């Protein structure tokens, strides 16, 4: 599809790619501050996204979120305890269904939300022009969301649970290991949540509120 090809061309534009690769200067280790995570301790990813020029946002920081819960707050302690219990590779409380759900969300955000877009396009009666408009607005929203999300992530630089549990001040466990390898960028906010909100808003506005589950997604629970 020409519109989809054009969207991919935009995402692979040399300026966009160069921004994504900009290096991030890791701060000295301190409570709450993001550090590279095991097992590879890879350099921070997506830092350059916050420096890219948005399509529609006035600035990259237009929708910068407030700070995450304070490290000494009850909310933070509760969230960390939940991740410790349910997110461990050897968790004794996580159900099989919860493990399948975690594996599903391990997929790339763009890949996960492109499949519902394809379903919406297959059902569309808007013609080529209407389909091209849907593809364009979908990707414009997702790219700007990625920029805004990276802006908030690197503005707050919140450490990942594996760092908090292994080195933090709450029931430190240096051997704790998550079910899946931790992505190489700060924890807050969740990119999957922000991308889901953007994708849902565009698809609901232009294609209706319901889209069938993705039939070919390899990470879906029950898929081979």
Short mmCIF file of C-alpha atoms in Angstrom, two decimals:
data_model
loop_
_atom_site.label_atom_id
_atom_site.label_comp_id
_atom_site.label_asym_id
_atom_site.label_seq_id
_atom_site.Cartn_x
_atom_site.Cartn_y
_atom_site.Cartn_z
CA UNK A 1 0.00 0.00 0.00
CA UNK A 2 1.51 3.31 -1.09
CA UNK A 3 0.34 5.22 2.00
CA UNK A 4 1.89 2.66 4.32
CA UNK A 5 5.13 2.72 2.33
CA UNK A 6 5.20 6.51 2.59
CA UNK A 7 4.69 6.35 6.36
CA UNK A 8 7.59 3.91 6.66
CA UNK A 9 9.74 6.21 4.51
CA UNK A 10 9.05 9.07 6.93
CA UNK A 11 10.03 6.90 9.89
CA UNK A 12 13.29 5.97 8.12
CA UNK A 13 14.15 9.54 7.14
CA UNK A 14 17.87 10.17 7.89
CA UNK A 15 17.01 13.00 10.30
CA UNK A 16 14.59 10.78 12.26
CA UNK A 17 17.04 7.88 12.35
CA UNK A 18 19.91 10.15 13.44
CA UNK A 19 17.82 11.56 16.29
CA UNK A 20 16.94 8.06 17.52
CA UNK A 21 20.64 7.20 17.75
CA UNK A 22 21.74 10.25 19.75
CA UNK A 23 23.71 9.06 22.80
CA UNK A 24 22.35 9.47 26.30
CA UNK A 25 24.77 10.52 29.08
CA UNK A 26 23.97 8.11 31.92
CA UNK A 27 23.75 9.87 35.28
CA UNK A 28 25.71 8.59 38.30
CA UNK A 29 23.90 5.83 40.18
CA UNK A 30 21.46 7.21 42.75
CA UNK A 31 18.06 6.15 44.18
CA UNK A 32 15.43 6.35 41.46
CA UNK A 33 17.83 7.29 38.64
CA UNK A 34 17.85 5.11 35.51
CA UNK A 35 20.87 2.88 34.97
CA UNK A 36 21.60 0.31 32.23
CA UNK A 37 19.93 -2.98 33.11
CA UNK A 38 20.96 -6.65 33.06
CA UNK A 39 21.82 -8.89 31.39
CA UNK A 40 23.40 -6.79 28.63
CA UNK A 41 23.55 -3.38 30.33
CA UNK A 42 22.87 -1.86 26.91
CA UNK A 43 23.11 1.90 26.25
CA UNK A 44 19.89 3.88 26.58
CA UNK A 45 17.60 3.62 23.57
CA UNK A 46 15.22 6.19 22.07
CA UNK A 47 16.83 9.16 23.79
CA UNK A 48 17.12 10.94 20.45
CA UNK A 49 13.36 10.70 19.89
CA UNK A 50 12.82 13.61 22.25
CA UNK A 51 15.01 15.78 20.03
CA UNK A 52 13.11 15.05 16.80
CA UNK A 53 10.74 17.61 15.30
CA UNK A 54 7.08 16.62 15.89
CA UNK A 55 4.47 16.62 13.14
CA UNK A 56 1.69 18.32 15.13
CA UNK A 57 2.91 19.00 18.66
CA UNK A 58 4.05 22.56 19.27
CA UNK A 59 7.07 21.27 21.17
CA UNK A 60 8.40 17.88 22.25
CA UNK A 61 7.54 18.74 25.87
CA UNK A 62 4.01 20.06 25.21
CA UNK A 63 2.46 17.15 27.10
CA UNK A 64 5.30 16.32 29.47
CA UNK A 65 3.91 14.37 32.41
CA UNK A 66 4.39 15.21 36.05
CA UNK A 67 6.84 13.13 38.10
CA UNK A 68 6.25 9.47 38.96
CA UNK A 69 5.34 8.48 42.54
CA UNK A 70 7.99 9.46 45.09
CA UNK A 71 10.28 6.66 46.27
CA UNK A 72 9.02 7.05 49.84
CA UNK A 73 5.32 7.03 48.89
CA UNK A 74 2.87 4.17 49.64
CA UNK A 75 1.98 4.06 45.92
CA UNK A 76 5.58 3.41 44.93
CA UNK A 77 6.02 0.72 47.60
CA UNK A 78 2.82 -1.03 46.48
CA UNK A 79 3.76 -0.89 42.79
CA UNK A 80 7.24 -2.23 43.46
CA UNK A 81 5.89 -5.08 45.60
CA UNK A 82 3.48 -6.05 42.82
CA UNK A 83 6.22 -6.11 40.20
CA UNK A 84 8.50 -8.06 42.53
CA UNK A 85 5.85 -10.73 43.10
CA UNK A 86 4.27 -11.03 39.66
CA UNK A 87 7.16 -9.99 37.42
CA UNK A 88 9.87 -12.35 38.66
CA UNK A 89 11.04 -15.06 36.29
CA UNK A 90 10.38 -17.62 39.04
CA UNK A 91 7.15 -16.04 40.35
CA UNK A 92 4.92 -18.39 42.34
CA UNK A 93 1.84 -16.13 42.16
CA UNK A 94 1.70 -15.28 38.44
CA UNK A 95 -0.88 -17.31 36.52
CA UNK A 96 -0.29 -18.83 33.10
CA UNK A 97 -2.70 -16.31 31.61
CA UNK A 98 -0.78 -13.44 33.18
CA UNK A 99 2.47 -14.82 31.75
CA UNK A 100 0.86 -15.00 28.30
CA UNK A 101 -0.32 -11.41 28.66
CA UNK A 102 3.18 -10.29 29.60
CA UNK A 103 4.57 -12.05 26.54
CA UNK A 104 1.98 -10.38 24.31
CA UNK A 105 2.95 -6.91 25.56
CA UNK A 106 6.63 -7.72 25.04
CA UNK A 107 6.08 -6.98 21.34
CA UNK A 108 7.03 -3.70 19.70
CA UNK A 109 4.38 -1.01 20.21
CA UNK A 110 4.35 -0.05 16.53
CA UNK A 111 3.99 -3.69 15.48
CA UNK A 112 1.21 -4.37 18.00
CA UNK A 113 -0.88 -1.39 16.96
CA UNK A 114 -0.25 -1.66 13.21
CA UNK A 115 -2.21 -4.94 13.13
CA UNK A 116 -5.49 -3.34 14.33
CA UNK A 117 -4.83 -0.63 11.72
CA UNK A 118 -4.66 -3.29 9.03
CA UNK A 119 -7.92 -4.80 10.27
CA UNK A 120 -9.58 -1.36 10.19
CA UNK A 121 -8.33 -0.77 6.65
CA UNK A 122 -9.64 -4.17 5.50
CA UNK A 123 -13.12 -3.20 6.75
CA UNK A 124 -13.06 0.37 5.50
CA UNK A 125 -15.49 1.54 2.83
CA UNK A 126 -13.88 4.98 2.59
CA UNK A 127 -11.97 4.29 -0.61
CA UNK A 128 -8.26 4.85 -1.23
CA UNK A 129 -8.34 8.49 -0.14
CA UNK A 130 -10.03 7.65 3.16
CA UNK A 131 -7.69 4.74 3.82
CA UNK A 132 -4.64 6.90 3.09
CA UNK A 133 -5.98 9.52 5.52
CA UNK A 134 -6.38 6.88 8.23
CA UNK A 135 -2.85 5.53 7.70
CA UNK A 136 -1.35 9.03 7.71
CA UNK A 137 -3.15 10.24 10.83
CA UNK A 138 -2.41 6.97 12.63
CA UNK A 139 1.33 7.23 12.03
CA UNK A 140 1.47 10.97 12.67
CA UNK A 141 -0.19 10.38 16.04
CA UNK A 142 2.09 7.45 16.88
CA UNK A 143 5.29 9.28 15.93
CA UNK A 144 4.34 12.38 17.93
CA UNK A 145 3.41 10.11 20.84
CA UNK A 146 6.81 8.45 20.67
CA UNK A 147 8.49 11.85 20.76
CA UNK A 148 6.36 13.03 23.71
CA UNK A 149 6.84 9.75 25.58
CA UNK A 150 10.61 9.89 25.21
CA UNK A 151 10.55 13.49 26.39
CA UNK A 152 8.83 12.46 29.63
CA UNK A 153 10.99 9.35 30.05
CA UNK A 154 14.25 11.26 29.85
CA UNK A 155 12.95 14.26 31.77
CA UNK A 156 12.26 12.04 34.81
CA UNK A 157 14.83 9.25 34.22
CA UNK A 158 13.07 6.79 36.53
CA UNK A 159 14.95 3.58 37.18
CA UNK A 160 13.59 0.19 36.17
CA UNK A 161 12.17 -2.28 38.72
CA UNK A 162 15.11 -4.65 38.27
CA UNK A 163 17.45 -1.85 39.40
CA UNK A 164 15.16 -0.81 42.24
CA UNK A 165 14.79 -4.36 43.54
CA UNK A 166 18.46 -5.29 43.21
CA UNK A 167 19.98 -2.07 44.58
CA UNK A 168 17.18 -0.03 46.20
CA UNK A 169 16.31 0.42 49.83
CA UNK A 170 13.16 -1.76 49.97
CA UNK A 171 13.85 -5.47 50.60
CA UNK A 172 16.93 -5.50 48.36
CA UNK A 173 17.34 -8.72 46.38
CA UNK A 174 20.48 -8.73 44.18
CA UNK A 175 19.41 -11.96 42.46
CA UNK A 176 15.90 -10.88 41.40
CA UNK A 177 15.36 -11.40 37.66
CA UNK A 178 12.33 -10.34 35.58
CA UNK A 179 10.33 -12.68 33.36
CA UNK A 180 11.46 -10.81 30.25
CA UNK A 181 14.57 -8.74 29.53
CA UNK A 182 14.06 -5.11 30.54
CA UNK A 183 13.97 -2.55 27.68
CA UNK A 184 16.93 -0.17 27.58
CA UNK A 185 15.22 3.09 28.48
CA UNK A 186 13.69 4.68 31.60
CA UNK A 187 10.59 3.18 33.16
CA UNK A 188 8.18 6.12 33.32
CA UNK A 189 5.89 6.63 31.53
CA UNK A 190 4.95 3.36 29.84
CA UNK A 191 5.35 3.70 26.10
CA UNK A 192 2.91 0.86 25.45
CA UNK A 193 0.21 2.76 27.35
CA UNK A 194 0.80 6.07 25.59
CA UNK A 195 0.93 4.44 22.15
CA UNK A 196 -2.23 2.46 22.90
CA UNK A 197 -4.07 5.65 23.82
CA UNK A 198 -2.99 7.40 20.63
CA UNK A 199 -3.77 4.43 18.41
CA UNK A 200 -7.18 3.83 20.01
CA UNK A 201 -8.15 7.48 19.69
CA UNK A 202 -7.36 7.63 15.97
CA UNK A 203 -8.87 4.25 15.12
CA UNK A 204 -12.03 4.91 17.16
CA UNK A 205 -12.53 8.34 15.58
CA UNK A 206 -12.00 7.23 11.99
CA UNK A 207 -12.92 3.53 11.94
CA UNK A 208 -15.30 3.01 14.88
CA UNK A 209 -14.77 1.81 18.45
CA UNK A 210 -14.35 -1.89 17.74
CA UNK A 211 -11.49 -3.70 16.02
CA UNK A 212 -11.16 -7.49 15.99
CA UNK A 213 -8.18 -9.10 17.74
CA UNK A 214 -5.10 -9.38 15.55
CA UNK A 215 -5.38 -12.80 13.86
CA UNK A 216 -1.73 -13.17 12.86
CA UNK A 217 0.16 -11.69 15.82
CA UNK A 218 2.83 -14.22 16.87
CA UNK A 219 2.96 -12.96 20.44
CA UNK A 220 -0.79 -13.31 21.04
CA UNK A 221 -1.76 -15.82 23.76
CA UNK A 222 -2.47 -19.15 22.09
CA UNK A 223 -0.64 -18.28 18.85
CA UNK A 224 2.02 -20.62 17.49
#
